Amino acid sequence: MTSADAVDREAAWLAAADPADGLPALLASQGGPFDVVQAYQPRTPAARKNSLYVCRRRFQEVRTAHIRRMARHQFELRITWPQSSPTGSAEDVQRALDAAVDLVLLRVGGLFMDKTHGGRFLSVAEDPAEVSVDFADPVASMQNRADLTCLISYSADDAEING
């Protein structure tokens, strides 16, 4: 593991599904709400697909002791949610996005007493102990006939190294 593969590690955790762990699946192929869960924003995103892209917003090296340092990644999950509903209801689409975000937050929260995302990190969403969700204005999206979007931000710490 290096700091260069942190986005891929986090995307793998979000795309994973193990019915035994009690966490929700996010990919539609596993019963979740997203057609796409992948690392990095593509040049041409999938059209008309519920998509979640894992991006790194910030990277810090935190000195934890005289010769110890730790990589801290600030992740940003970019969600794109098409405004299509069998009933034509804008409210139903927004409600479905809220439900999908809730599942993402459960997955980010991780397993009970294990915040490592399956050993991929030292801890996730623990220092600082916050996850933020910012929703784009749905009125502007509806007027432009654009997808609904939101951003979810949180940090992950890697294991300490000497240096």
CSV table of C-alpha atoms in Angstrom, one decimal:
chain,number,residue,atom,x,y,z
A,1,MET,CA,0.0,0.0,0.0
A,2,THR,CA,1.2,3.5,-0.9
A,3,SER,CA,-0.4,6.9,-0.8
A,4,ALA,CA,-0.8,6.6,-4.6
A,5,ASP,CA,-3.3,3.7,-4.4
A,6,ALA,CA,-5.5,5.2,-1.6
A,7,VAL,CA,-8.3,6.2,-4.0
A,8,ASP,CA,-8.4,2.7,-5.5
A,9,ARG,CA,-8.4,1.1,-2.0
A,10,GLU,CA,-11.4,3.2,-1.0
A,11,ALA,CA,-13.3,2.6,-4.2
A,12,ALA,CA,-12.7,-1.2,-3.7
A,13,TRP,CA,-14.2,-0.9,-0.2
A,14,LEU,CA,-17.2,1.0,-1.4
A,15,ALA,CA,-17.8,-1.5,-4.3
A,16,ALA,CA,-17.3,-4.6,-2.1
A,17,ALA,CA,-20.3,-6.5,-0.9
A,18,ASP,CA,-20.3,-9.2,1.7
A,19,PRO,CA,-23.8,-10.2,3.0
A,20,ALA,CA,-22.2,-11.6,6.1
A,21,ASP,CA,-20.8,-8.2,7.3
A,22,GLY,CA,-24.2,-6.5,7.5
A,23,LEU,CA,-23.1,-3.4,5.5
A,24,PRO,CA,-25.2,-2.4,2.5
A,25,ALA,CA,-24.1,-3.1,-1.1
A,26,LEU,CA,-23.8,0.0,-3.2
A,27,LEU,CA,-23.5,-1.5,-6.7
A,28,ALA,CA,-26.8,-2.2,-8.5
A,29,SER,CA,-25.4,-5.6,-9.6
A,30,GLN,CA,-25.3,-6.5,-5.9
A,31,GLY,CA,-28.7,-5.0,-5.0
A,32,GLY,CA,-27.4,-1.4,-4.3
A,33,PRO,CA,-28.5,1.9,-5.9
A,34,PHE,CA,-25.4,2.7,-8.0
A,35,ASP,CA,-24.7,1.6,-11.5
A,36,VAL,CA,-21.2,2.9,-11.2
A,37,VAL,CA,-18.8,2.9,-8.2
A,38,GLN,CA,-15.3,3.6,-9.3
A,39,ALA,CA,-12.0,5.4,-8.5
A,40,TYR,CA,-11.5,8.8,-10.1
A,41,GLN,CA,-13.8,11.0,-12.2
A,42,PRO,CA,-13.7,9.8,-15.9
A,43,ARG,CA,-13.4,12.3,-18.7
A,44,THR,CA,-16.8,11.1,-20.1
A,45,PRO,CA,-19.0,9.9,-17.2
A,46,ALA,CA,-21.6,7.3,-17.8
A,47,ALA,CA,-24.8,9.0,-19.1
A,48,ARG,CA,-28.1,8.5,-17.2
A,49,LYS,CA,-26.5,6.2,-14.6
A,50,ASN,CA,-26.5,6.5,-10.8
A,51,SER,CA,-22.8,7.1,-10.3
A,52,LEU,CA,-20.4,7.4,-7.4
A,53,TYR,CA,-16.8,8.4,-8.1
A,54,VAL,CA,-14.1,8.4,-5.4
A,55,CYS,CA,-11.7,11.3,-5.7
A,56,ARG,CA,-8.9,12.6,-3.5
A,57,ARG,CA,-9.4,16.2,-2.6
A,58,ARG,CA,-6.4,16.6,-0.3
A,59,PHE,CA,-3.4,14.8,0.9
A,60,GLN,CA,-1.4,15.6,4.0
A,61,GLU,CA,1.6,14.0,5.7
A,62,VAL,CA,1.1,14.4,9.4
A,63,ARG,CA,4.1,14.2,11.7
A,64,THR,CA,3.1,12.0,14.6
A,65,ALA,CA,6.4,11.8,16.4
A,66,HIS,CA,10.1,12.8,15.8
A,67,ILE,CA,10.6,10.2,13.1
A,68,ARG,CA,7.1,9.0,12.5
A,69,ARG,CA,4.6,10.4,9.9
A,70,MET,CA,1.2,9.3,8.6
A,71,ALA,CA,-0.5,9.9,5.3
A,72,ARG,CA,-4.0,11.5,5.7
A,73,HIS,CA,-6.3,11.4,2.6
A,74,GLN,CA,-9.3,13.7,2.3
A,75,PHE,CA,-11.7,11.7,0.1
A,76,GLU,CA,-14.5,13.3,-1.9
A,77,LEU,CA,-17.3,11.0,-3.2
A,78,ARG,CA,-19.0,12.6,-6.2
A,79,ILE,CA,-22.5,11.4,-6.7
A,80,THR,CA,-24.4,11.9,-9.9
A,81,TRP,CA,-28.1,11.0,-9.8
A,82,PRO,CA,-30.2,11.2,-13.0
A,83,GLN,CA,-33.6,12.9,-12.7
A,84,SER,CA,-35.7,10.1,-14.1
A,85,SER,CA,-38.6,8.6,-12.3
A,86,PRO,CA,-41.3,6.2,-13.6
A,87,THR,CA,-43.9,8.5,-12.0
A,88,GLY,CA,-42.3,11.8,-13.2
A,89,SER,CA,-42.0,12.9,-9.6
A,90,ALA,CA,-39.1,15.2,-8.8
A,91,GLU,CA,-39.7,14.5,-5.2
A,92,ASP,CA,-39.3,10.7,-5.6
A,93,VAL,CA,-35.9,11.2,-7.3
A,94,GLN,CA,-34.6,13.4,-4.5
A,95,ARG,CA,-35.9,11.0,-1.9
A,96,ALA,CA,-34.1,8.1,-3.8
A,97,LEU,CA,-30.9,10.1,-3.7
A,98,ASP,CA,-31.3,10.7,0.0
A,99,ALA,CA,-31.8,6.9,0.5
A,100,ALA,CA,-28.7,6.2,-1.6
A,101,VAL,CA,-26.6,8.7,0.4
A,102,ASP,CA,-27.7,7.0,3.6
A,103,LEU,CA,-26.4,3.7,2.3
A,104,VAL,CA,-23.1,5.3,1.4
A,105,LEU,CA,-22.8,6.7,4.9
A,106,LEU,CA,-23.4,3.3,6.4
A,107,ARG,CA,-20.7,1.8,4.2
A,108,VAL,CA,-18.3,4.7,5.0
A,109,GLY,CA,-19.0,4.2,8.7
A,110,GLY,CA,-17.7,0.7,8.4
A,111,LEU,CA,-18.0,-2.4,10.5
A,112,PHE,CA,-18.8,-2.2,14.2
A,113,MET,CA,-15.5,-1.6,16.1
A,114,ASP,CA,-13.5,-1.7,12.9
A,115,LYS,CA,-13.0,1.6,11.1
A,116,THR,CA,-10.2,0.3,8.8
A,117,HIS,CA,-12.3,-0.5,5.8
A,118,GLY,CA,-11.3,-4.1,5.8
A,119,GLY,CA,-7.6,-3.3,6.8
A,120,ARG,CA,-7.2,-0.9,3.9
A,121,PHE,CA,-6.5,2.0,6.2
A,122,LEU,CA,-5.5,2.7,9.8
A,123,SER,CA,-8.8,4.5,10.3
A,124,VAL,CA,-11.5,6.1,8.1
A,125,ALA,CA,-13.7,9.0,9.1
A,126,GLU,CA,-12.2,9.1,12.6
A,127,ASP,CA,-9.7,11.9,12.7
A,128,PRO,CA,-11.4,14.3,12.2
A,129,ALA,CA,-14.4,12.3,13.2
A,130,GLU,CA,-16.8,13.8,10.7
A,131,VAL,CA,-18.4,13.1,7.3
A,132,SER,CA,-20.0,15.9,5.4
A,133,VAL,CA,-22.6,15.8,2.6
A,134,ASP,CA,-23.2,18.8,0.4
A,135,PHE,CA,-26.1,18.6,-2.0
A,136,ALA,CA,-26.3,20.8,-5.1
A,137,ASP,CA,-29.4,22.9,-5.4
A,138,PRO,CA,-32.1,20.7,-6.9
A,139,VAL,CA,-34.1,23.6,-8.4
A,140,ALA,CA,-31.1,24.7,-10.5
A,141,SER,CA,-30.6,21.1,-11.6
A,142,MET,CA,-34.3,20.7,-12.5
A,143,GLN,CA,-34.4,24.0,-14.5
A,144,ASN,CA,-31.3,22.9,-16.5
A,145,ARG,CA,-32.6,19.3,-16.9
A,146,ALA,CA,-29.4,18.2,-15.3
A,147,ASP,CA,-28.6,15.3,-12.9
A,148,LEU,CA,-28.8,15.8,-9.2
A,149,THR,CA,-25.4,15.9,-7.6
A,150,CYS,CA,-23.9,15.8,-4.1
A,151,LEU,CA,-20.4,15.5,-2.6
A,152,ILE,CA,-19.5,13.4,0.5
A,153,SER,CA,-16.2,14.3,2.2
A,154,TYR,CA,-14.3,12.5,4.9
A,155,SER,CA,-10.7,11.6,5.8
A,156,ALA,CA,-8.7,8.3,6.0
A,157,ASP,CA,-5.4,7.8,7.8
A,158,ASP,CA,-2.8,5.3,6.5
A,159,ALA,CA,-0.4,3.4,8.8
A,160,GLU,CA,2.5,5.4,10.2
A,161,ILE,CA,5.9,5.1,8.6
A,162,ASN,CA,9.4,6.1,9.6
A,163,GLY,CA,10.8,9.1,7.8
